[in-house]
Coordinates of C-alpha atoms and ligand atoms in Angstrom, one line a residue:
X1 CA 116.2 35.9 86.6
X2 CA 119.6 35.1 85.1
X3 CA 118.4 33.6 81.8
X4 CA 116.0 36.5 81.2
X5 CA 115.9 37.6 77.6
X6 CA 113.5 40.6 78.0
X7 CA 111.4 42.3 80.6
X8 CA 112.6 39.8 83.2
X9 CA 111.1 36.9 81.2
X10 CA 113.0 33.9 79.9
X11 CA 112.9 32.6 76.4
X12 CA 110.1 30.1 77.1
X13 CA 108.0 32.8 78.6
X14 CA 108.4 35.3 75.8
X15 CA 107.3 32.6 73.4
X16 CA 104.5 31.5 75.8
X17 CA 103.2 35.1 75.7
X18 CA 102.9 34.9 71.9
X19 CA 100.8 31.7 72.4
X20 CA 98.3 33.6 74.6
X21 CA 98.0 36.4 72.0
X22 CA 97.3 33.8 69.4
X23 CA 94.7 32.2 71.6
X24 CA 92.8 35.5 72.2
X25 CA 92.7 36.2 68.5
X26 CA 91.9 32.6 67.4
X27 CA 89.1 32.4 69.9
X28 CA 87.4 35.5 68.5
X29 CA 87.9 34.4 64.9
X30 CA 86.3 31.1 65.8
X31 CA 83.4 33.0 67.3
X32 CA 82.9 34.8 64.0
X33 CA 82.7 31.5 62.3
X34 CA 80.2 30.2 64.8
X35 CA 78.1 33.3 64.4
X36 CA 78.0 32.8 60.6
X37 CA 76.9 29.2 61.3
X38 CA 74.1 30.5 63.4
X39 CA 75.4 29.2 66.7
X40 CA 76.0 32.5 68.5
X41 CA 73.0 33.8 70.5
X42 CA 74.0 37.5 71.1
X43 CA 76.7 39.6 69.5
X44 CA 80.5 39.5 69.3
X45 CA 82.7 42.3 70.6
X46 CA 86.1 41.9 68.9
X47 CA 89.3 42.9 70.7
X48 CA 91.2 43.0 67.4
X49 CA 94.3 45.1 67.9
X50 CA 93.8 45.2 71.7
X51 CA 94.9 41.6 72.5
X52 CA 98.3 42.7 73.9
X53 CA 96.7 44.9 76.5
X54 CA 94.7 42.1 78.1
X55 CA 97.4 39.4 77.7
X56 CA 100.4 41.5 78.8
X57 CA 98.5 42.7 81.9
X58 CA 97.2 39.3 83.1
X59 CA 100.7 37.8 82.5
X60 CA 102.1 40.2 85.1
X61 CA 99.8 39.0 87.9
X62 CA 99.8 35.9 90.1
X63 CA 97.4 33.4 88.6
X64 CA 96.5 30.5 90.9
X65 CA 93.6 28.1 90.9
X66 CA 93.2 27.7 94.7
X67 CA 91.6 31.0 95.6
X68 CA 94.8 32.6 96.9
X69 CA 96.0 34.4 93.7
X70 CA 95.4 37.9 92.3
X71 CA 91.9 38.8 91.1
X72 CA 90.6 39.9 87.7
X73 CA 87.4 41.7 86.6
X74 CA 87.5 41.2 82.8
X75 CA 85.6 43.0 80.1
X76 CA 84.3 41.6 76.9
X77 CA 87.4 42.9 75.1
X78 CA 89.8 41.4 77.7
X79 CA 89.1 37.8 76.9
X80 CA 92.9 37.2 76.7
X81 CA 93.1 38.0 80.4
X82 CA 90.2 35.7 81.2
X83 CA 92.0 32.8 79.4
X84 CA 95.2 33.5 81.4
X85 CA 93.2 33.3 84.6
X86 CA 92.0 29.9 83.7
X87 CA 88.6 30.7 82.0
X88 CA 88.4 27.7 79.7
X89 CA 87.9 27.9 76.0
X90 CA 85.0 25.4 76.3
X91 CA 83.2 27.7 78.8
X92 CA 83.9 30.7 76.5
X93 CA 82.2 29.1 73.6
X94 CA 79.4 27.6 75.7
X95 CA 78.6 31.1 77.0
X96 CA 78.5 32.7 73.5
X97 CA 76.4 29.8 72.1
X98 CA 74.2 29.9 75.3
X99 CA 74.5 26.2 76.1
X100 CA 72.7 24.8 79.1
X101 CA 76.2 23.6 80.2
X102 CA 77.6 27.1 80.2
X103 CA 78.7 28.7 83.5
X104 CA 75.6 30.9 83.4
X105 CA 73.4 28.1 82.1
X106 CA 72.5 30.0 79.0
X107 CA 71.3 33.1 80.8
X108 CA 74.1 35.3 79.5
X109 CA 76.0 35.2 76.2
X110 CA 79.5 36.4 76.6
X111 CA 82.2 36.8 79.3
X112 CA 79.9 37.6 82.3
X113 CA 80.9 34.7 84.4
X114 CA 83.1 34.1 87.4
X115 CA 85.3 31.6 89.2
X116 CA 86.4 32.8 92.6
X117 CA 88.9 30.0 93.0
X118 CA 90.7 30.9 89.8
X119 CA 90.2 34.5 90.7
X120 CA 88.0 36.2 88.1
X121 CA 84.6 37.8 88.1
X122 CA 82.9 38.9 84.9
X123 CA 81.3 42.4 84.6
X124 CA 77.8 43.4 85.5
X125 CA 76.4 45.3 82.6
X126 CA 76.1 48.9 83.9
X127 CA 79.5 50.4 83.0
X128 CA 81.8 51.5 85.8
X129 CA 80.2 49.5 88.6
X130 CA 82.9 46.7 88.6
X131 CA 85.3 49.4 89.8
X132 CA 83.2 49.6 93.0
X133 CA 82.9 45.9 93.3
X134 CA 86.7 45.4 92.9
X135 CA 87.4 48.2 95.3
X136 CA 85.5 46.2 97.9
X137 CA 87.2 42.9 97.0
X138 CA 90.7 44.5 97.1
X139 CA 89.8 46.4 100.3
X140 CA 89.2 43.0 101.9
X141 CA 92.7 41.9 100.7
X142 CA 94.2 44.9 102.5
X143 CA 92.2 44.5 105.7
X144 CA 93.2 40.8 105.9
X145 CA 96.8 41.5 105.2
X146 CA 96.7 39.3 102.1
X147 CA 99.4 39.6 99.5
X148 CA 96.9 39.9 96.6
X149 CA 96.0 42.6 94.1
X150 CA 93.0 43.0 91.9
X151 CA 92.8 44.2 88.3
X152 CA 89.7 45.8 86.7
X153 CA 89.4 46.6 83.0
X154 CA 87.2 49.4 81.7
X155 CA 87.0 51.3 78.4
X156 CA 87.4 55.0 77.9
X157 CA 83.7 55.5 77.7
X158 CA 83.0 53.8 81.0
X159 CA 85.0 56.6 82.6
X160 CA 82.1 58.9 82.0
X161 CA 79.9 57.1 84.6
X162 CA 79.4 58.1 88.2
X163 CA 80.3 54.6 89.4
X164 CA 83.7 54.8 87.7
X165 CA 84.6 58.0 89.7
X166 CA 83.1 56.9 92.9
X167 CA 84.8 53.5 92.8
X168 CA 88.1 55.0 91.9
X169 CA 88.0 57.6 94.6
X170 CA 87.0 54.9 97.2
X171 CA 89.8 52.6 96.0
X172 CA 92.3 55.5 96.2
X173 CA 91.2 56.7 99.7
X174 CA 91.1 53.2 101.1
X175 CA 94.5 52.4 99.5
X176 CA 93.0 49.3 97.9
X177 CA 95.6 47.1 96.0
X178 CA 93.7 47.6 92.8
X179 CA 95.0 48.2 89.3
X180 CA 92.6 50.0 86.9
X181 CA 93.3 49.2 83.3
X182 CA 91.9 51.9 81.0
X183 CA 91.3 50.4 77.6
X184 CA 91.7 53.6 75.7
X185 CA 90.7 52.4 72.3
X186 CA 89.5 55.9 71.2
X187 CA 85.8 55.0 70.8
X188 CA 82.8 54.2 73.0
X189 CA 80.3 52.8 70.5
X190 CA 80.1 55.8 68.1
X191 CA 81.4 58.4 70.6
X192 CA 85.0 59.4 70.2
X193 CA 87.1 59.8 73.4
X194 CA 87.3 63.6 73.1
X195 CA 83.5 63.7 73.6
X196 CA 83.9 61.7 76.8
X197 CA 86.7 63.6 78.4
X198 CA 88.7 66.8 78.1
X199 CA 92.0 65.1 78.8
X200 CA 94.1 63.5 76.1
X201 CA 95.5 60.8 78.4
X202 CA 93.6 59.2 81.3
X203 CA 96.7 59.4 83.4
X204 CA 96.0 63.1 83.7
X205 CA 93.1 62.2 85.9
X206 CA 95.2 60.2 88.3
X207 CA 96.7 63.1 90.3
X208 CA 93.1 64.2 91.1
X209 CA 92.6 60.9 92.9
X210 CA 96.0 60.9 94.3
X211 CA 97.0 57.6 92.7
X212 CA 99.9 56.4 90.6
X213 CA 99.5 56.0 86.8
X214 CA 101.3 55.0 83.7
X215 CA 100.3 55.2 80.0
X216 CA 101.6 52.5 77.8
X217 CA 101.5 51.5 74.1
X218 CA 98.7 48.8 74.3
X219 CA 99.9 47.1 71.1
X220 CA 103.3 46.2 72.7
X221 CA 102.8 43.2 74.9
X222 CA 106.2 43.4 76.6
X223 CA 105.7 47.1 77.4
X224 CA 102.2 46.3 78.9
X225 CA 103.7 43.5 80.9
X226 CA 106.4 45.8 82.3
X227 CA 104.0 48.6 83.2
X228 CA 101.6 46.3 85.0
X229 CA 104.4 44.5 86.8
X230 CA 105.5 47.9 88.2
X231 CA 101.9 48.8 89.1
X232 CA 101.4 45.5 90.8
X233 CA 104.6 45.9 92.8
X234 CA 103.5 49.4 93.9
X235 CA 100.1 48.1 94.9
X236 CA 101.5 45.1 96.8
X237 CA 103.9 47.3 98.7
X238 CA 101.0 49.4 100.1
X239 CA 101.0 52.0 97.4
X240 CA 97.2 51.7 96.9
X241 CA 95.3 52.0 93.7
X242 CA 97.1 52.3 90.4
X243 CA 96.0 53.2 86.9
X244 CA 97.5 51.8 83.7
X245 CA 96.2 53.3 80.4
X246 CA 96.4 51.2 77.3
X247 CA 96.7 53.3 74.2
X248 CA 95.4 51.5 71.1
X249 CA 92.5 51.5 68.7
X250 CA 89.2 49.6 68.3
X251 CA 89.7 48.2 64.8
X252 CA 86.2 46.8 64.5
X253 CA 82.8 48.2 65.2
X254 CA 81.5 48.2 68.8
X255 CA 80.0 44.8 68.0
X256 CA 79.4 42.8 64.8
X257 CA 76.2 44.7 64.1
X258 CA 78.0 48.0 64.0
X259 CA 79.4 48.8 60.5
X260 CA 81.8 51.4 62.0
X261 CA 81.0 53.8 59.2
X262 CA 81.7 56.8 61.4
X263 CA 85.4 55.9 61.5
X264 CA 87.9 57.1 58.8
X265 CA 89.1 53.9 57.0
X266 CA 92.5 55.4 56.6
X267 CA 92.9 55.6 60.4
X268 CA 91.9 51.9 60.8
X269 CA 94.5 51.1 58.1
X270 CA 97.2 52.9 60.0
X271 CA 96.4 50.9 63.1
X272 CA 96.5 47.6 61.2
X273 CA 100.2 48.3 60.7
X274 CA 100.6 48.2 64.4
X275 CA 98.9 44.9 64.8
X276 CA 100.1 43.5 68.2
X277 CA 100.6 39.9 67.0
X278 CA 102.5 40.9 63.9
X279 CA 104.7 43.3 65.8
X280 CA 105.5 40.9 68.5
X281 CA 106.2 38.0 66.1
X282 CA 108.6 40.2 64.2
X283 CA 110.4 41.2 67.3
X284 CA 110.7 37.6 68.6
X285 CA 112.3 36.6 65.3
X286 CA 114.5 39.7 65.0
X287 CA 115.9 39.3 68.5
X288 CA 116.5 35.6 67.9
X289 CA 114.1 34.5 70.7
X290 CA 112.1 32.3 68.4
X291 CA 112.1 30.7 65.0
X292 CA 109.3 31.4 62.5
X293 CA 108.3 27.7 62.5
X294 CA 107.9 27.7 66.3
X295 CA 105.6 30.7 66.1
X296 CA 103.6 29.2 63.3
X297 CA 103.1 26.2 65.5
X298 CA 101.8 28.4 68.3
X299 CA 99.2 29.9 66.0
X300 CA 98.2 26.5 64.6
X301 CA 97.8 25.1 68.1
X302 CA 95.7 28.0 69.2
X303 CA 93.4 27.6 66.1
X304 CA 93.1 23.9 66.7
X305 CA 92.4 24.3 70.5
X306 CA 89.6 26.8 69.6
X307 CA 88.2 24.5 66.9
X308 CA 88.0 21.6 69.3
X309 CA 86.5 23.6 72.2
X310 CA 83.9 25.1 69.9
X311 CA 83.0 21.7 68.6
X312 CA 82.5 20.5 72.2
X313 CA 80.3 23.5 73.0
X314 CA 78.0 23.3 70.0
X315 CA 77.4 19.6 70.6
X316 CA 76.0 20.3 74.1
X317 CA 72.3 20.8 74.9
X318 CA 70.5 24.1 75.0
X319 CA 69.2 25.1 78.4
X320 CA 66.3 23.1 79.8
X321 CA 63.4 25.6 79.9
X322 CA 62.2 24.9 83.5
X323 CA 65.7 25.5 84.8
X324 CA 65.2 29.2 84.2
X325 CA 63.7 29.5 87.6
X326 CA 66.7 27.9 89.4
X327 CA 69.6 29.9 90.8
X328 CA 67.6 33.1 90.8
X329 CA 66.7 33.6 94.5
X330 CA 68.3 31.9 97.4
X331 CA 67.8 32.1 101.2
X332 CA 71.2 30.5 101.7
X333 CA 74.0 33.0 102.0
X334 CA 77.5 31.7 101.1
X335 CA 80.2 33.8 102.8
X336 CA 83.0 34.6 100.3
X337 CA 86.7 35.3 101.0
X338 CA 85.9 39.0 101.1
X339 CA 82.9 38.8 103.4
X340 CA 84.0 41.0 106.3
X341 CA 81.9 39.7 109.1
X342 CA 79.3 37.0 109.0
X343 CA 77.1 35.6 111.8
X344 CA 75.5 32.3 110.7
X345 CA 71.8 32.1 111.3
X346 CA 71.1 29.0 113.5
X347 CA 67.8 28.5 111.7
X348 CA 69.6 28.5 108.4
X349 CA 72.8 26.4 108.8
X350 CA 75.4 27.1 106.2
X351 CA 76.7 24.5 103.8
X352 CA 80.5 24.2 103.8
X353 CA 82.2 26.4 101.2
X354 CA 83.1 24.4 98.1
Ligands
LIG1 C1 76.0 52.8 82.5 C2 75.9 52.2 81.1 N1 75.6 53.0 80.0 C3 75.6 52.5 78.8 C4 75.8 51.2 78.6 C5 75.7 50.6 77.1 N2 77.1 50.4 76.6 C6 77.7 49.2 76.7 S1 79.3 49.2 76.1 C7 79.2 50.8 75.7 C8 80.4 51.5 75.1 C9 81.5 51.4 76.1 O1 82.6 52.1 75.5 P1 84.0 51.9 76.3 O2 83.9 52.0 77.7 O3 85.0 52.9 75.6 O4 84.4 50.4 75.9 P2 84.7 49.7 74.5 O5 83.4 49.3 74.0 O6 85.4 50.8 73.6 O7 85.7 48.6 74.8 C10 77.9 51.4 76.0 C11 77.5 52.8 75.8 C12 76.1 50.4 79.7 N3 76.4 49.1 79.6 N4 76.1 50.9 80.9
LIG2 MG1 86.4 52.5 74.2

């Protein structure tokens, strides 16, 4: 790109990236307000200090709304990636406030929802298992010769599960075009990473699976964008599964109910100095890519968009009790793009796919 100013991105794009960072932070700040007002049904899992990992990674993928783009499996701390893939702010707030209008109709109260056309699928709760699911989805991309990659986020603690290892090995052996983002935020609830693994960087595990890996400063949105762009290029070119480790710190407790009193406050203070929004804003101004007023406007717009979306969500009805029994069991099977072979049952004709 001839008018690129950094990392192959042009001026409008580097400013756009800042807007997405603002949106991730503003959405979570609005959630905290909603919780204080009594609107949030479950807990809130902040990604404070981790926003650049989710945003930079998703920005490097092909996001389309017609079911032909790349595919994301987000975690609760990767809401920035979810927004980039087209998960709407309204749906985000509807989920947390368990509205009857939410994608899960009030059954679930954070980012556990999916949209196959936009290309994202929220996590099932047992940690590690989405790696197996995404290995299957991306295997179908390879078998069909589709030019698509998948991306799955998981924290450092999730790497201690059997599903994580099994899924990663399968993805590696099957050369699935899958990028594993390791959110190395140094804590898994109250367990520090050194009690979860003997290695100091998760990239040390990659040779054991025979996959490519990079470790990157997860507070630097452009560095993340570059690392994931490289990983996606390798995966698209037939290089198989890739790992990208995001190095950063969980600056809040596991969730709002966790006072984080097992973490040294001085360490948290050190990481506050590496705030991804502050760092990136300073760089945009220093390099002359954006004026302070322009960036202030990005923040204000993000706050206003979140305020409006939250207002819509809380004005909507709670779930209608009897609906709880709907959408639980079905005898109609909908083939999905990754369904390998499917023989329709003549007794049970299939509806057309939406
Ligand atoms: C198999 C399994 N064990 C335990 C849990 C409960 N649990 C949910 S999140 C979490 C901590 C995860 O830590 P990490 O993977 O580092 O992600 P982070 O919260 O730091 O983003 C735990 C223990 C679970 N969901 N699944
Ligand atoms: Mg963690």
